[in-house]
Amino acid sequence: MKGFADYVKTIEALVDRVAHEPASSALSGQVTAALDGQPGAELRRAVDLQSRRARGAFFTSAAMAKRALRPGFLSFNEDSIIVDPTCGAGDLLLACASQLPEVHDFASTVTLWSGQLYGRDLYNEFAQAAKMRLALAAWQRCPGRLEVPLSRAALFPGITAGCGFASVDMIRKATHIVLNPPYSTMDAPEDCQWGSGRVSMAACFLNYCVTNASVGTRIVAILPEVLRSGERYRRWRAWVEQRTCVEHVGLLGQFDRWTDIDVFALELRIAAPSGNRRARWIYPRRLSTATVADYFLVSVGAVVPFRHAQSGPRLRYIHPRLLPPWGTDAGANEYRRFAGTTYEPPFVVVRRTSRRGDRHRAIGTIVTGKGPVAVENHLLVLRPKDRTIRRCQQLLSVLRSPRTDKWFDQRLRCRHLTVVAMTELPWWEDAG
Ligand SMILES: C[S@@+](CC[C@H](N)C(=O)[O-])C[C@H]1O[C@@H](n2cnc3c(N)ncnc32)[C@H](O)[C@@H]1O
């Protein structure tokens, strides 16, 4: 963190300058740079990816914060108390500050915001960067020199270094909580009601906020996609739904161009124990009573061409390039030797590569013929439990349905189909 600590010194120096020098376009330019993206870039330069992952340190860009923190939901006033328990270099607090009501001058803006903005981060360098950047944002709002010498140590006393899991008092008094927690894993707390073993730290942070926040508090969290759509977090979602009004779930896409993880924004309001609950997860509910798993066994093709040696019996071999989309593959025009798992036709194969927005998310081909078939691992294999071609044809109709494309667009943000998602796909009764 040494490199980042050096960077913090440069923004401390910039705060000293804006407080005591006349406003100028040169100063403005430096302040603008410090407020958008610069700490993230400095962190990437100073700390390697592995260490950043271990710390869960990925700062939110101004553009992402703007998309996640919708003013209509947050609606701050002069009594709002805004808390970020894992504040990093303060990017979410900065986005909130930009929505706070008008103020008169630099000094009174800092005083007012100091009473409204609270944060904590495990690393002192980040907490210090957050304070300095908020001071720069206050100056940007109302540029002008201070009449008295600046005491940097007195700026934003509510932003401190420490563990966000030890901030009950701060969370209890919050009217608004903004959160982009680390996405790493941790041991589930002893009293965890929705998971055990290693669980998402982001899920635990959200739970900590929900457990300790007061009724009426609004929470906006940027969270990894797995919490919205992962099978493993179904109970976590139910836990959240029982205690809050889920006001909105917004898909945000990839976190940023350096961090290949899809995220979503979750807007919650803490509800009274007897209050009305509302849950608006964009998570496909079961629209039919049956799913693909009721009729098919789903697995991934076993052949990894560059890993598996050409040994074992000579077999008919299928891979995506060979197969007619939506057709039937009856003939054998490629063979290879393979000693692993094979499949007896009839069955359906589906290309695993599949992106959100593709015209068809799950393109299938029926495989017929006699004898065991070796299947490449870019294909899902769906074997009909009744072993009939008719069932395979019905499956192609289900896969071709526009409802299937929409369902996968909501269910999966990763770029390949998974066995679990395929087994959960509703069996649209009228599609077959
Ligand atoms: C994904 S970053 C987000 C930072 C900031 N909220 C933002 O949106 O830019 C998560 C932050 O959590 C901090 N962190 C990790 N463990 C923490 C803990 N136990 N308590 C408080 N902060 C923690 C990291 O140092 C990191 O700055």
Short mmCIF file of C-alpha atoms in Angstrom, two decimals, residues 61-247:
data_model
loop_
_atom_site.label_atom_id
_atom_site.label_comp_id
_atom_site.label_asym_id
_atom_site.label_seq_id
_atom_site.Cartn_x
_atom_site.Cartn_y
_atom_site.Cartn_z
CA SER A 61 -16.16 4.73 -11.19
CA ALA A 62 -18.15 7.97 -11.19
CA ALA A 63 -20.22 6.66 -14.12
CA MET A 64 -21.10 3.43 -12.33
CA ALA A 65 -21.93 5.28 -9.09
CA LYS A 66 -24.23 7.61 -11.01
CA ARG A 67 -26.09 4.68 -12.55
CA ALA A 68 -26.43 2.86 -9.23
CA LEU A 69 -27.41 5.78 -6.99
CA ARG A 70 -30.65 6.99 -8.51
CA PRO A 71 -31.66 10.38 -6.99
CA GLY A 72 -35.37 9.43 -7.11
CA PHE A 73 -34.83 6.63 -4.61
CA LEU A 74 -32.27 8.31 -2.34
CA SER A 75 -33.73 11.88 -2.20
CA PHE A 76 -31.45 13.50 0.40
CA ASN A 77 -32.19 16.58 2.49
CA GLU A 78 -30.24 18.50 5.16
CA ASP A 79 -31.16 15.89 7.81
CA SER A 80 -29.90 12.91 5.83
CA ILE A 81 -27.15 10.83 7.41
CA ILE A 82 -25.33 8.90 4.71
CA VAL A 83 -23.11 5.96 5.63
CA ASP A 84 -20.73 3.78 3.60
CA PRO A 85 -19.28 1.02 5.85
CA THR A 86 -16.67 -0.01 3.24
CA CYS A 87 -16.01 3.42 1.78
CA GLY A 88 -12.69 2.87 -0.02
CA ALA A 89 -11.54 6.21 -1.45
CA GLY A 90 -15.07 7.55 -1.01
CA ASP A 91 -16.48 7.24 -4.51
CA LEU A 92 -20.02 6.40 -3.40
CA LEU A 93 -19.98 9.14 -0.76
CA LEU A 94 -18.82 11.58 -3.42
CA ALA A 95 -21.73 10.57 -5.64
CA CYS A 96 -24.08 11.17 -2.69
CA ALA A 97 -22.46 14.51 -1.84
CA SER A 98 -23.17 15.69 -5.38
CA GLN A 99 -26.88 15.20 -4.59
CA LEU A 100 -26.83 17.10 -1.28
CA PRO A 101 -28.64 20.47 -1.16
CA GLU A 102 -26.99 23.76 -2.16
CA VAL A 103 -24.51 25.43 0.21
CA HIS A 104 -22.80 28.85 0.40
CA ASP A 105 -19.04 28.54 0.66
CA PHE A 106 -16.23 26.04 0.96
CA ALA A 107 -15.94 26.17 4.78
CA SER A 108 -19.66 25.81 5.50
CA THR A 109 -20.01 23.05 2.90
CA VAL A 110 -17.29 21.03 4.65
CA THR A 111 -18.94 21.63 8.03
CA LEU A 112 -22.37 20.64 6.77
CA TRP A 113 -21.19 17.56 4.88
CA SER A 114 -19.05 16.46 7.86
CA GLY A 115 -22.26 16.08 9.85
CA GLN A 116 -23.93 14.11 7.08
CA LEU A 117 -21.30 11.82 5.55
CA TYR A 118 -19.92 8.84 7.46
CA GLY A 119 -17.70 6.01 6.32
CA ARG A 120 -15.27 3.35 7.36
CA ASP A 121 -12.58 1.36 5.61
CA LEU A 122 -10.21 -1.27 6.87
CA TYR A 123 -7.29 0.68 5.40
CA ASN A 124 -6.31 4.06 6.77
CA GLU A 125 -4.93 5.20 3.39
CA PHE A 126 -8.35 4.70 1.78
CA ALA A 127 -10.26 6.44 4.59
CA GLN A 128 -7.82 9.37 4.38
CA ALA A 129 -8.22 9.53 0.60
CA ALA A 130 -12.01 9.58 1.06
CA LYS A 131 -11.81 12.56 3.44
CA MET A 132 -9.47 14.54 1.20
CA ARG A 133 -11.56 13.88 -1.88
CA LEU A 134 -14.75 14.97 -0.12
CA ALA A 135 -12.97 18.18 0.84
CA LEU A 136 -11.99 18.65 -2.81
CA ALA A 137 -15.60 18.01 -3.87
CA ALA A 138 -16.78 20.65 -1.38
CA TRP A 139 -14.30 23.09 -2.90
CA GLN A 140 -15.45 22.18 -6.40
CA ARG A 141 -19.01 23.02 -5.36
CA CYS A 142 -18.00 26.37 -3.83
CA PRO A 143 -14.46 27.33 -4.94
CA GLY A 144 -12.80 29.86 -2.67
CA ARG A 145 -10.06 30.29 -0.11
CA LEU A 146 -10.47 29.65 3.61
CA GLU A 147 -10.21 32.64 5.93
CA VAL A 148 -8.48 30.54 8.60
CA PRO A 149 -5.67 27.97 8.39
CA LEU A 150 -6.95 24.56 7.37
CA SER A 151 -6.76 21.74 9.89
CA ARG A 152 -6.71 18.65 7.68
CA ALA A 153 -7.03 16.38 10.72
CA ALA A 154 -10.39 17.95 11.54
CA LEU A 155 -11.95 17.27 8.15
CA PHE A 156 -14.76 14.68 8.02
CA PRO A 157 -14.30 13.12 11.47
CA GLY A 158 -17.09 10.62 10.69
CA ILE A 159 -14.86 8.86 8.16
CA THR A 160 -12.52 6.52 9.98
CA ALA A 161 -10.26 3.51 9.52
CA GLY A 162 -11.60 0.27 10.98
CA CYS A 163 -13.71 -2.77 10.30
CA GLY A 164 -17.10 -2.11 8.74
CA PHE A 165 -18.49 -5.07 10.68
CA ALA A 166 -17.92 -3.05 13.85
CA SER A 167 -19.97 0.00 13.00
CA VAL A 168 -23.38 -0.63 14.56
CA ASP A 169 -23.72 2.93 15.92
CA MET A 170 -22.97 4.49 12.58
CA ILE A 171 -25.37 2.18 10.76
CA ARG A 172 -28.14 2.63 13.29
CA LYS A 173 -28.23 6.40 12.82
CA ALA A 174 -28.06 6.23 9.00
CA THR A 175 -30.99 7.43 6.97
CA HIS A 176 -29.18 6.16 3.87
CA ILE A 177 -26.56 3.47 3.42
CA VAL A 178 -24.50 3.12 0.27
CA LEU A 179 -22.44 0.02 -0.15
CA ASN A 180 -20.03 -1.55 -2.56
CA PRO A 181 -18.44 -4.17 -0.32
CA PRO A 182 -15.57 -6.56 -1.07
CA TYR A 183 -16.60 -9.44 -3.33
CA SER A 184 -14.28 -12.00 -1.74
CA THR A 185 -15.44 -14.82 0.55
CA MET A 186 -15.34 -15.24 4.33
CA ASP A 187 -16.43 -17.81 6.90
CA ALA A 188 -20.16 -17.52 7.47
CA PRO A 189 -20.90 -15.84 10.81
CA GLU A 190 -22.06 -18.26 13.52
CA ASP A 191 -25.61 -16.95 13.47
CA CYS A 192 -25.85 -16.96 9.66
CA GLN A 193 -29.35 -18.09 8.70
CA TRP A 194 -28.87 -18.51 4.96
CA GLY A 195 -25.50 -20.20 4.40
CA SER A 196 -22.55 -21.98 5.91
CA GLY A 197 -18.84 -22.51 5.19
CA ARG A 198 -17.28 -19.90 2.93
CA VAL A 199 -19.83 -17.33 1.81
CA SER A 200 -19.80 -14.04 -0.07
CA MET A 201 -18.50 -11.17 2.05
CA ALA A 202 -20.74 -8.83 0.05
CA ALA A 203 -23.78 -10.84 1.16
CA CYS A 204 -22.59 -10.66 4.79
CA PHE A 205 -22.06 -6.88 4.61
CA LEU A 206 -25.54 -6.36 3.20
CA ASN A 207 -26.94 -8.53 5.99
CA TYR A 208 -25.00 -6.61 8.60
CA CYS A 209 -26.49 -3.35 7.32
CA VAL A 210 -30.03 -4.76 7.13
CA THR A 211 -29.76 -6.23 10.65
CA ASN A 212 -28.54 -3.03 12.28
CA ALA A 213 -30.23 -0.27 10.28
CA SER A 214 -33.34 1.50 11.56
CA VAL A 215 -36.78 1.16 10.04
CA GLY A 216 -37.13 3.43 7.01
CA THR A 217 -33.41 3.49 6.16
CA ARG A 218 -32.76 3.30 2.45
CA ILE A 219 -29.92 1.13 1.22
CA VAL A 220 -28.34 1.03 -2.21
CA ALA A 221 -25.76 -1.70 -2.72
CA ILE A 222 -23.64 -2.59 -5.73
CA LEU A 223 -23.31 -6.35 -5.51
CA PRO A 224 -21.88 -9.21 -7.55
CA GLU A 225 -24.31 -10.85 -9.94
CA VAL A 226 -24.06 -14.22 -8.19
CA LEU A 227 -26.15 -12.85 -5.30
CA ARG A 228 -29.00 -11.96 -7.63
CA SER A 229 -29.10 -15.08 -9.74
CA GLY A 230 -26.93 -17.75 -8.10
CA GLU A 231 -28.65 -20.88 -6.84
CA ARG A 232 -26.40 -20.80 -3.78
CA TYR A 233 -27.83 -17.45 -2.68
CA ARG A 234 -31.54 -18.27 -3.02
CA ARG A 235 -31.84 -18.43 0.79
CA TRP A 236 -29.92 -15.18 1.17
CA ARG A 237 -32.43 -13.48 -1.17
CA ALA A 238 -35.32 -14.90 0.85
CA TRP A 239 -33.66 -13.59 4.04
CA VAL A 240 -33.40 -10.10 2.53
CA GLU A 241 -36.99 -10.20 1.26
CA GLN A 242 -38.28 -11.05 4.72
CA ARG A 243 -36.72 -7.98 6.31
CA THR A 244 -36.88 -5.27 3.68
CA CYS A 245 -38.87 -3.85 0.81
CA VAL A 246 -36.84 -4.65 -2.28
CA GLU A 247 -37.66 -1.49 -4.22
#
